[in-house]
Backbone as ProteinMPNN parsed JSONL, in Angstrom:
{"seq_chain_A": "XXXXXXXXXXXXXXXXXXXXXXXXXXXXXXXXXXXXXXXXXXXXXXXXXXXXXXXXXXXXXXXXXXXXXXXXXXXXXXXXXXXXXXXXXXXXXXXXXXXXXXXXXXXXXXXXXXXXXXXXXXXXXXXXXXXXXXXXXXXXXXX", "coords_chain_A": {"N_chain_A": [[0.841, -1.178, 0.0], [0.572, 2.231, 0.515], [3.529, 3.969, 0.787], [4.612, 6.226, 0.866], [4.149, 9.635, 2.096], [3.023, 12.4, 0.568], [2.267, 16.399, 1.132], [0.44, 18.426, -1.722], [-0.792, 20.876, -2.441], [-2.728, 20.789, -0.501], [-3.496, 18.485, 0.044], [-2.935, 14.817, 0.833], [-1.368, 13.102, -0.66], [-0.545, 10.116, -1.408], [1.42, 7.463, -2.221], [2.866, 4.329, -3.897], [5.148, 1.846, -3.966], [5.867, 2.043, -6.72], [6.068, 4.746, -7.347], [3.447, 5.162, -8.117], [0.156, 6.68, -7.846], [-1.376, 5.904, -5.037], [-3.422, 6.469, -3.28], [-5.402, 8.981, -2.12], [-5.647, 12.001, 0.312], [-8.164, 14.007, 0.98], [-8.758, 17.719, 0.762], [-11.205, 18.057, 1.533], [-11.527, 15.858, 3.394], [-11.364, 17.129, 5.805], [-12.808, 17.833, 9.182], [-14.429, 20.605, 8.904], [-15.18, 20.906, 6.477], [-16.725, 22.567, 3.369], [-20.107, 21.481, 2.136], [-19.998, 21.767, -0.486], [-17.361, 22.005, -0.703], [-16.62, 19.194, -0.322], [-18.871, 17.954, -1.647], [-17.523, 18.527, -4.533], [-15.089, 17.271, -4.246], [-16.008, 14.798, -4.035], [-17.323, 14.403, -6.289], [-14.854, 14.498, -7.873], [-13.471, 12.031, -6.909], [-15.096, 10.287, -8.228], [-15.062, 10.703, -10.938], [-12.528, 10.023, -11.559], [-12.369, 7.336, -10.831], [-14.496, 5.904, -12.666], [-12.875, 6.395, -14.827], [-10.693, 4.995, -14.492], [-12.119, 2.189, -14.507], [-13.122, 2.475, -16.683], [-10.81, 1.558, -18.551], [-10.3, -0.946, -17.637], [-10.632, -3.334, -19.178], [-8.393, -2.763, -21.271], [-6.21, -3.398, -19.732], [-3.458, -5.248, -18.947], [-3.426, -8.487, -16.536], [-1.324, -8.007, -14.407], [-1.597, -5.382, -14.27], [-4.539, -4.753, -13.897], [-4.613, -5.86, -11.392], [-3.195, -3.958, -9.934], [-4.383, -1.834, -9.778], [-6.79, -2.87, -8.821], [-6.341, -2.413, -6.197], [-5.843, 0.714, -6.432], [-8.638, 1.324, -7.306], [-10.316, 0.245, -5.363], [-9.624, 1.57, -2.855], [-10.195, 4.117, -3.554], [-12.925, 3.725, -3.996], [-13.44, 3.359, -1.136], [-12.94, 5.923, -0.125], [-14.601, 7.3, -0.992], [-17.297, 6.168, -0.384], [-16.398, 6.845, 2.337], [-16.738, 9.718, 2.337], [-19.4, 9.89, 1.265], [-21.071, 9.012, 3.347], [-20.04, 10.93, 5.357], [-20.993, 13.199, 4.304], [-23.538, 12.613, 4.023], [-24.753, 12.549, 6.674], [-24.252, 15.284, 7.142], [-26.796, 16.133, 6.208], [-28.945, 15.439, 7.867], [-30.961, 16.511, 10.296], [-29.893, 18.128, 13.148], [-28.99, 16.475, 16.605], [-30.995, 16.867, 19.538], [-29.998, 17.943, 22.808], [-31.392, 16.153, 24.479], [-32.0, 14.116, 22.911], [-29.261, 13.372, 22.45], [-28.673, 12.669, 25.174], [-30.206, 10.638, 25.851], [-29.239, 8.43, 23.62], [-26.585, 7.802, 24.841], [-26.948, 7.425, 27.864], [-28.384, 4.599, 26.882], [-26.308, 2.983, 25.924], [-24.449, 3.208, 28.038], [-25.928, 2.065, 29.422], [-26.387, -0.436, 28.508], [-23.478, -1.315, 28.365], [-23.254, -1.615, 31.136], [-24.922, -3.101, 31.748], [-23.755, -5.374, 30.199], [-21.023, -5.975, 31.789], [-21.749, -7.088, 34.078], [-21.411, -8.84, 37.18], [-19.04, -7.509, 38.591], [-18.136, -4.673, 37.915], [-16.075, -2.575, 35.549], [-13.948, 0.628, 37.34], [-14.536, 2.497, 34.734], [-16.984, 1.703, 33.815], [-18.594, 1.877, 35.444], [-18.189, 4.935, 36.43], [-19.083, 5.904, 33.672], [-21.921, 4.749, 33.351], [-22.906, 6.646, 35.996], [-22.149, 9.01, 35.066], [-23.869, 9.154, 32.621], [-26.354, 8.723, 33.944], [-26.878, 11.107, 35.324], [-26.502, 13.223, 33.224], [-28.662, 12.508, 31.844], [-30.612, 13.192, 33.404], [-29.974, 15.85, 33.719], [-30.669, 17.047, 31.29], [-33.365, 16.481, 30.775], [-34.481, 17.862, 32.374], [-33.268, 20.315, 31.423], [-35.351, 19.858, 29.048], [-37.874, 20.262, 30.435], [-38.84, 18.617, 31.078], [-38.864, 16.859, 33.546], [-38.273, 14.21, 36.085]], "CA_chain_A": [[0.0, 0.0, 0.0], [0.918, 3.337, 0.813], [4.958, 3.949, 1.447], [5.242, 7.745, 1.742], [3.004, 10.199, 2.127], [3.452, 14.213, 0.674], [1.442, 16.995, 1.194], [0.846, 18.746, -2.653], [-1.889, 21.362, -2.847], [-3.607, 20.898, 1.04], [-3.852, 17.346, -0.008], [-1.962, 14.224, 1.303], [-0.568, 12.039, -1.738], [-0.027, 8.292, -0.935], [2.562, 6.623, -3.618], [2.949, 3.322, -3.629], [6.676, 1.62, -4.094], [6.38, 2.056, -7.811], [5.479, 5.778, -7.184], [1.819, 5.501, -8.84], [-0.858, 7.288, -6.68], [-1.883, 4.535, -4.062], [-4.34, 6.865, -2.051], [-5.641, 10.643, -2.264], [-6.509, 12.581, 1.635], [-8.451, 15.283, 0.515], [-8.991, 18.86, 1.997], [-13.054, 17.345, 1.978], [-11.668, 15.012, 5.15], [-10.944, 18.28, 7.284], [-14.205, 18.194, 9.427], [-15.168, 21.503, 8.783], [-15.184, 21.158, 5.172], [-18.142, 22.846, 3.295], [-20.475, 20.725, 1.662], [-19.767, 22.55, -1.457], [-16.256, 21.676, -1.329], [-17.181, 17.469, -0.161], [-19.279, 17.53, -3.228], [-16.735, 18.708, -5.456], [-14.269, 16.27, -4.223], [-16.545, 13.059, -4.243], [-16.982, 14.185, -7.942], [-13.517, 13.883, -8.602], [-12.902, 10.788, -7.313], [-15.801, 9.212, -8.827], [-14.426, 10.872, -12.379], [-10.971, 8.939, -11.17], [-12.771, 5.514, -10.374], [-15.29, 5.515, -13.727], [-11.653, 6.572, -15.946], [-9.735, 3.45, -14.439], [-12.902, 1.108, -14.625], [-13.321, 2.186, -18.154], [-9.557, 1.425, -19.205], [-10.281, -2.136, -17.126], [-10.225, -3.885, -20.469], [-7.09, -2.612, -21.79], [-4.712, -3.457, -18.91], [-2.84, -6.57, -18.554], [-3.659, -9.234, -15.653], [-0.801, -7.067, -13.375], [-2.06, -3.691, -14.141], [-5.757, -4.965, -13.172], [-4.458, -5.993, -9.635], [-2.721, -2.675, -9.17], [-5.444, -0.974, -10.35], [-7.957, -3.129, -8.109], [-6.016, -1.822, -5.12], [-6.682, 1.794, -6.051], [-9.959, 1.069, -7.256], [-10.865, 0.107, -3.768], [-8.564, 2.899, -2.215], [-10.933, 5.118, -4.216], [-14.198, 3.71, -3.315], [-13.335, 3.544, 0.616], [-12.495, 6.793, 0.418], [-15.917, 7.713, -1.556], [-17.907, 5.554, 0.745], [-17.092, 7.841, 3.885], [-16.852, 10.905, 1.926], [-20.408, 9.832, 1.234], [-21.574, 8.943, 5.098], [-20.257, 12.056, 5.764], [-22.281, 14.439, 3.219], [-25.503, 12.44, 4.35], [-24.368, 13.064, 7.818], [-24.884, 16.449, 7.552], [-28.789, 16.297, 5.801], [-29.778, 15.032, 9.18], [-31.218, 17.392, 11.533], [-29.086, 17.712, 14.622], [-29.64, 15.795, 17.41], [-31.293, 17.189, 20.483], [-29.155, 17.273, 23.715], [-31.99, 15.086, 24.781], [-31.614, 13.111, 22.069], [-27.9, 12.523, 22.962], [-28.439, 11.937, 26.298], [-30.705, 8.96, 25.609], [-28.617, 7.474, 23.451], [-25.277, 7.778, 25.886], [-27.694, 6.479, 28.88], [-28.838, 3.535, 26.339], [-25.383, 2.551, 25.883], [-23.768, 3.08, 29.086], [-26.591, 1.041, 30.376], [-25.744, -1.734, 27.766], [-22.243, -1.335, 29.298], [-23.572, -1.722, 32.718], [-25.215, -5.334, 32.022], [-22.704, -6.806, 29.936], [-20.579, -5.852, 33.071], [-21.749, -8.118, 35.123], [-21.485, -8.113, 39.036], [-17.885, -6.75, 38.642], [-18.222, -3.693, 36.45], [-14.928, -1.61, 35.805], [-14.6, 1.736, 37.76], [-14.509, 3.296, 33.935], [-18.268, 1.496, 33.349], [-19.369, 2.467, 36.643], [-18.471, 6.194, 36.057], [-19.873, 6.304, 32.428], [-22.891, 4.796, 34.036], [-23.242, 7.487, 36.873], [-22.756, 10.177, 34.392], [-24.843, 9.166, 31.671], [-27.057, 8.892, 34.656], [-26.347, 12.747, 35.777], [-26.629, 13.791, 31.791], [-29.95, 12.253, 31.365], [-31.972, 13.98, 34.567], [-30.28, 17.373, 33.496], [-31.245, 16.986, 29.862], [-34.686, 15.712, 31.032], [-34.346, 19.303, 33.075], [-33.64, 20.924, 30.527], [-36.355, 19.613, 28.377], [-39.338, 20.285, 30.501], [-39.586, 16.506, 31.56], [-38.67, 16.726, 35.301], [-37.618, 13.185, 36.23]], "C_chain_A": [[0.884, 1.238, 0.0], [2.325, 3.617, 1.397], [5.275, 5.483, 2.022], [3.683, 8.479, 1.465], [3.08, 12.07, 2.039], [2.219, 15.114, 0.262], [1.599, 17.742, -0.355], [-0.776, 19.447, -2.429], [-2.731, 21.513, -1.525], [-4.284, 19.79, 0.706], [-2.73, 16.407, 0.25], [-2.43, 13.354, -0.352], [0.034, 10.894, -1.495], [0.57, 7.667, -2.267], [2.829, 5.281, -3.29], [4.937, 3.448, -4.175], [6.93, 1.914, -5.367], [6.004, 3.844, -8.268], [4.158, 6.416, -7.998], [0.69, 6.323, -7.648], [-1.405, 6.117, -5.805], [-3.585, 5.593, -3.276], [-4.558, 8.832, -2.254], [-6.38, 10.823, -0.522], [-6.72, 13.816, 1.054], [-8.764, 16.188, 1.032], [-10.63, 18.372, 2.56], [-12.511, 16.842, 3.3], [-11.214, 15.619, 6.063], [-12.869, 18.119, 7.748], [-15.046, 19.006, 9.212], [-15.179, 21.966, 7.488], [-16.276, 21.564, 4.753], [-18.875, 22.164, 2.551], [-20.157, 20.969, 0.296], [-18.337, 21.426, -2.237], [-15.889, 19.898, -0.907], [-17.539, 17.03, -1.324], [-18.544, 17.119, -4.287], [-15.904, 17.483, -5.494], [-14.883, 14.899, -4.752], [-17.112, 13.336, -5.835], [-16.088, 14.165, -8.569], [-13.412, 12.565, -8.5], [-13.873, 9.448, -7.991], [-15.684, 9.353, -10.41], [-13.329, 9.675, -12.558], [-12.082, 7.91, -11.404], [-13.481, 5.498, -12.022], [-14.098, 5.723, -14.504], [-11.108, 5.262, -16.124], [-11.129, 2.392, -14.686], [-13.37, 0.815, -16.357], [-12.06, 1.271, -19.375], [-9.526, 0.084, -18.829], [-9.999, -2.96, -18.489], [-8.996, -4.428, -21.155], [-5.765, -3.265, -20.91], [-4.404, -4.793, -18.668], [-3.269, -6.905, -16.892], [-2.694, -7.896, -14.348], [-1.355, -6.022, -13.548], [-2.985, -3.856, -13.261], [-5.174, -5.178, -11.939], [-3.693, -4.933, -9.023], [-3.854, -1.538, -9.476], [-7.039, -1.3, -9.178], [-7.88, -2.118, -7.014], [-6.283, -0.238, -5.345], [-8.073, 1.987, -6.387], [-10.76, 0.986, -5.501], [-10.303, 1.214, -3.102], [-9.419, 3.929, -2.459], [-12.557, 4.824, -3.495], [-14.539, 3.535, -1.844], [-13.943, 5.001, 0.62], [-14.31, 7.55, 0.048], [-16.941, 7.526, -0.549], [-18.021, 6.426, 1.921], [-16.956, 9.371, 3.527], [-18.636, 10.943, 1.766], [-21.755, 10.096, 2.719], [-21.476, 10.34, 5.612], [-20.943, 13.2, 5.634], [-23.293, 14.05, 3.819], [-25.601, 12.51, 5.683], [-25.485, 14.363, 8.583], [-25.935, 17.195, 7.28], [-29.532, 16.327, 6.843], [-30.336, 16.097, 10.094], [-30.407, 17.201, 12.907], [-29.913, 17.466, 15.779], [-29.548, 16.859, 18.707], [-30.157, 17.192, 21.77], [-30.264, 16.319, 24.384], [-31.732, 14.103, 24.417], [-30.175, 12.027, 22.201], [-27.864, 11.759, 24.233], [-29.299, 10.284, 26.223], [-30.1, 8.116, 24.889], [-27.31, 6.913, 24.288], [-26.031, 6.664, 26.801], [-27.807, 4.705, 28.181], [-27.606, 2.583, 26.639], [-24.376, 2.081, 27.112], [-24.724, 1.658, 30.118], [-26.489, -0.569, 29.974], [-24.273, -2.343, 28.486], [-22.162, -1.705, 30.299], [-23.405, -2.973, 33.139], [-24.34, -6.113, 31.747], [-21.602, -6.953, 30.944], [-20.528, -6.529, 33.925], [-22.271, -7.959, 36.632], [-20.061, -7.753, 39.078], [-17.449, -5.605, 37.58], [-16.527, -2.816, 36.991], [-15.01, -0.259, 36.389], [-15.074, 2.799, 36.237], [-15.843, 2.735, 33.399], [-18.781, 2.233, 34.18], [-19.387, 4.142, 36.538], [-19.066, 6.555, 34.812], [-21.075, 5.904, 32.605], [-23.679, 6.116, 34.953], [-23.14, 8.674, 36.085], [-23.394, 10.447, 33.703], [-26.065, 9.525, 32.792], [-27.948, 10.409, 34.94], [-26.911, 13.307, 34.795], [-27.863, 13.408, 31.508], [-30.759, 13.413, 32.406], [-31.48, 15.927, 33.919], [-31.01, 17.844, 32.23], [-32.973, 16.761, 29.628], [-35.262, 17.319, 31.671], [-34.818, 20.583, 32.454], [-34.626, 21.202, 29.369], [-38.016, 20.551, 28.896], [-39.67, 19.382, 31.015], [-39.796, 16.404, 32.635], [-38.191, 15.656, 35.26], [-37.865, 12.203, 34.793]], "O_chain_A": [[1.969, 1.158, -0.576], [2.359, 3.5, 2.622], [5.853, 5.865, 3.039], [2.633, 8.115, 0.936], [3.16, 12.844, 2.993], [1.385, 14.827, -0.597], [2.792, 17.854, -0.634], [-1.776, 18.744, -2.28], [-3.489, 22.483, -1.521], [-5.5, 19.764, 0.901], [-1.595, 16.826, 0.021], [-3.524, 13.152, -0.88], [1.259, 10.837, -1.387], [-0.125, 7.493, -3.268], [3.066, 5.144, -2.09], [5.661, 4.381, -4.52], [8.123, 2.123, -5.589], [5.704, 4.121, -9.43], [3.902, 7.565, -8.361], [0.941, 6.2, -6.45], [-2.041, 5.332, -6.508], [-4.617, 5.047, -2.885], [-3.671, 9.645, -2.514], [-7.3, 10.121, -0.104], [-5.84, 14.59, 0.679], [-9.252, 15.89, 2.122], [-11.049, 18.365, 3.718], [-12.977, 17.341, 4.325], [-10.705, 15.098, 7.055], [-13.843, 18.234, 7.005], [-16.243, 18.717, 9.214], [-15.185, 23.17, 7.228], [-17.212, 21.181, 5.454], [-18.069, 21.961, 1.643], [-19.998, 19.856, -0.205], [-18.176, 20.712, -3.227], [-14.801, 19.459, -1.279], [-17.007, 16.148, -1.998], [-18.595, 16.05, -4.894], [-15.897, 16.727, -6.465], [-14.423, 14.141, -5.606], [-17.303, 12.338, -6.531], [-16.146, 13.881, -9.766], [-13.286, 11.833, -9.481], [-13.611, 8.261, -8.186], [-16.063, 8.449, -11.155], [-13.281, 8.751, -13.37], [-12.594, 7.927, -12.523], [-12.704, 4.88, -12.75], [-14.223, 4.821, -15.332], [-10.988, 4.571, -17.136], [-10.677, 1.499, -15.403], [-13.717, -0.173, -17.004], [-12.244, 0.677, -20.437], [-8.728, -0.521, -19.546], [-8.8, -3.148, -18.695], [-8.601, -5.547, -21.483], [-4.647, -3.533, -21.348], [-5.265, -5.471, -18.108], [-3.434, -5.999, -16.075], [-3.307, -7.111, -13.624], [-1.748, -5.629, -12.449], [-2.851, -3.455, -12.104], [-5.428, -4.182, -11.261], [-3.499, -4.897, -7.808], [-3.741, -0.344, -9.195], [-7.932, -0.524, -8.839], [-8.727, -1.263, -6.753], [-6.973, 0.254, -4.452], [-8.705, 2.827, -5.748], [-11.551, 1.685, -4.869], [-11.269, 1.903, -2.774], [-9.475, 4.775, -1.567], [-13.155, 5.546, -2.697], [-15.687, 3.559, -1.4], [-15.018, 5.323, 1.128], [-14.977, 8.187, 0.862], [-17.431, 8.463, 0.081], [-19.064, 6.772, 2.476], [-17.065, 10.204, 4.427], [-19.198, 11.977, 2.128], [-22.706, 10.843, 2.952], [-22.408, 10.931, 6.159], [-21.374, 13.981, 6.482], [-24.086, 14.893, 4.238], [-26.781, 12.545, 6.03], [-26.378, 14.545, 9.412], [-26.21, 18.325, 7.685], [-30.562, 16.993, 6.95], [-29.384, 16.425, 10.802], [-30.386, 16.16, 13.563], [-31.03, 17.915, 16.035], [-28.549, 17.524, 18.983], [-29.337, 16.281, 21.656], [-29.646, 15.467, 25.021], [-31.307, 13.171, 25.099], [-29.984, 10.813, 22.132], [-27.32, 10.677, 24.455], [-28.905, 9.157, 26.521], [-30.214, 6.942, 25.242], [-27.071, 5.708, 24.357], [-25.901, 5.446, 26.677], [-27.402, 3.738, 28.826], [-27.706, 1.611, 27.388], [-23.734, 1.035, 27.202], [-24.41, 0.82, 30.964], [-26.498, -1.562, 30.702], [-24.064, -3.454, 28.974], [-21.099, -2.199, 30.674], [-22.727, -3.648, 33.914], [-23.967, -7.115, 32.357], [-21.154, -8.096, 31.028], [-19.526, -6.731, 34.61], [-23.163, -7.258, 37.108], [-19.892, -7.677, 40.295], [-16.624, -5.689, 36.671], [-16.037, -2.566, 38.092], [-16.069, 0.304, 36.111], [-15.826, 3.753, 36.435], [-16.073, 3.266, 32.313], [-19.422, 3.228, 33.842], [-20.487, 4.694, 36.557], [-19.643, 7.643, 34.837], [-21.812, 6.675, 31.991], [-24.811, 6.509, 34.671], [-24.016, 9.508, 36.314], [-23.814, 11.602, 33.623], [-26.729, 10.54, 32.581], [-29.139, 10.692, 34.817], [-27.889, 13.994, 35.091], [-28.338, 14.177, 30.672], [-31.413, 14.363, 31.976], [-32.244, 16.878, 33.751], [-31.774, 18.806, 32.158], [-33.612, 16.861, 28.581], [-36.368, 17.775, 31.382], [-35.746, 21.384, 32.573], [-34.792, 22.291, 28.819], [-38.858, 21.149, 28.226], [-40.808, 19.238, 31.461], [-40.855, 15.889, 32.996], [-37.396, 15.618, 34.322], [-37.31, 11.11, 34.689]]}, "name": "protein", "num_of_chains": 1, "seq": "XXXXXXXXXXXXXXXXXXXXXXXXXXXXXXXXXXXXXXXXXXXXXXXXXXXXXXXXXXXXXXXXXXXXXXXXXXXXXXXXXXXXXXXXXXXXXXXXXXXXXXXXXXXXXXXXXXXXXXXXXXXXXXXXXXXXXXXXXXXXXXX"}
């Protein structure tokens, strides 16, 4: 896979040993990227991926298996470039909302626990705990 790794443009560049592109990090995977500029990207690399899938044909048995590898390299990267765009369609979640899922979890945490829970269940327990009644507080709910 990936041997070095240089920054060119406010993008990381992954080269493999035969210095072909192995991997693109694009400014899109800064968190606070704008959807704008996510878009843009996940239409490059789906230009990239449909170029090499078209040339599939042409390339000898080795090419195709260096080619699979960025093929896949490409559609990873698409994949959570994707998750992430539809991410941010969602309406944000409530702090209610969070706290019930935390509680849910911590309480999952609790059981599989046992009768000897770690002190680091037991405190994510007692604060989910804490985080639910204020959130519940904050709501309007009371207990």
């Amino acid at each position: 896979m990936g041997t070095g790794a240089k920054a060119e443009g406010g993008a990381l560049i992954f080269r493999d040993a035969s210095g072909e592109i192995a991997g693109v990090g694009g400014q899109a995977a800064v968190a606070g990227a704008s959807h704008e500029a996510m878009s843009k990207r996940y239409d490059q690399l789906s230009a990239r991926y449909n170029k090499m899938v078209e040339s599939w044909g042409s390339l000898t048995v080795e090419q195709q298996w260096a080619a699979k590898d960025k093929l896949d390299a490409l559609d990873r990267e698409m994949k959570g470039l994707w998750r992430r765009m539809e991410a941010r369609q969602k309406p944000a979640k409530t702090g209610l909302e969070r706290a019930e899922e935390e509680y849910r979890r911590a309480k999952a945490a609790w059981d599989r626990a046992g009768w000897n829970p770690s002190d680091a269940v037991v405190r994510r327990w007692h604060k989910a705990q804490e985080t639910m009644r204020k959130a519940r507080q904050a709501a309007g709910q009371g207990n």
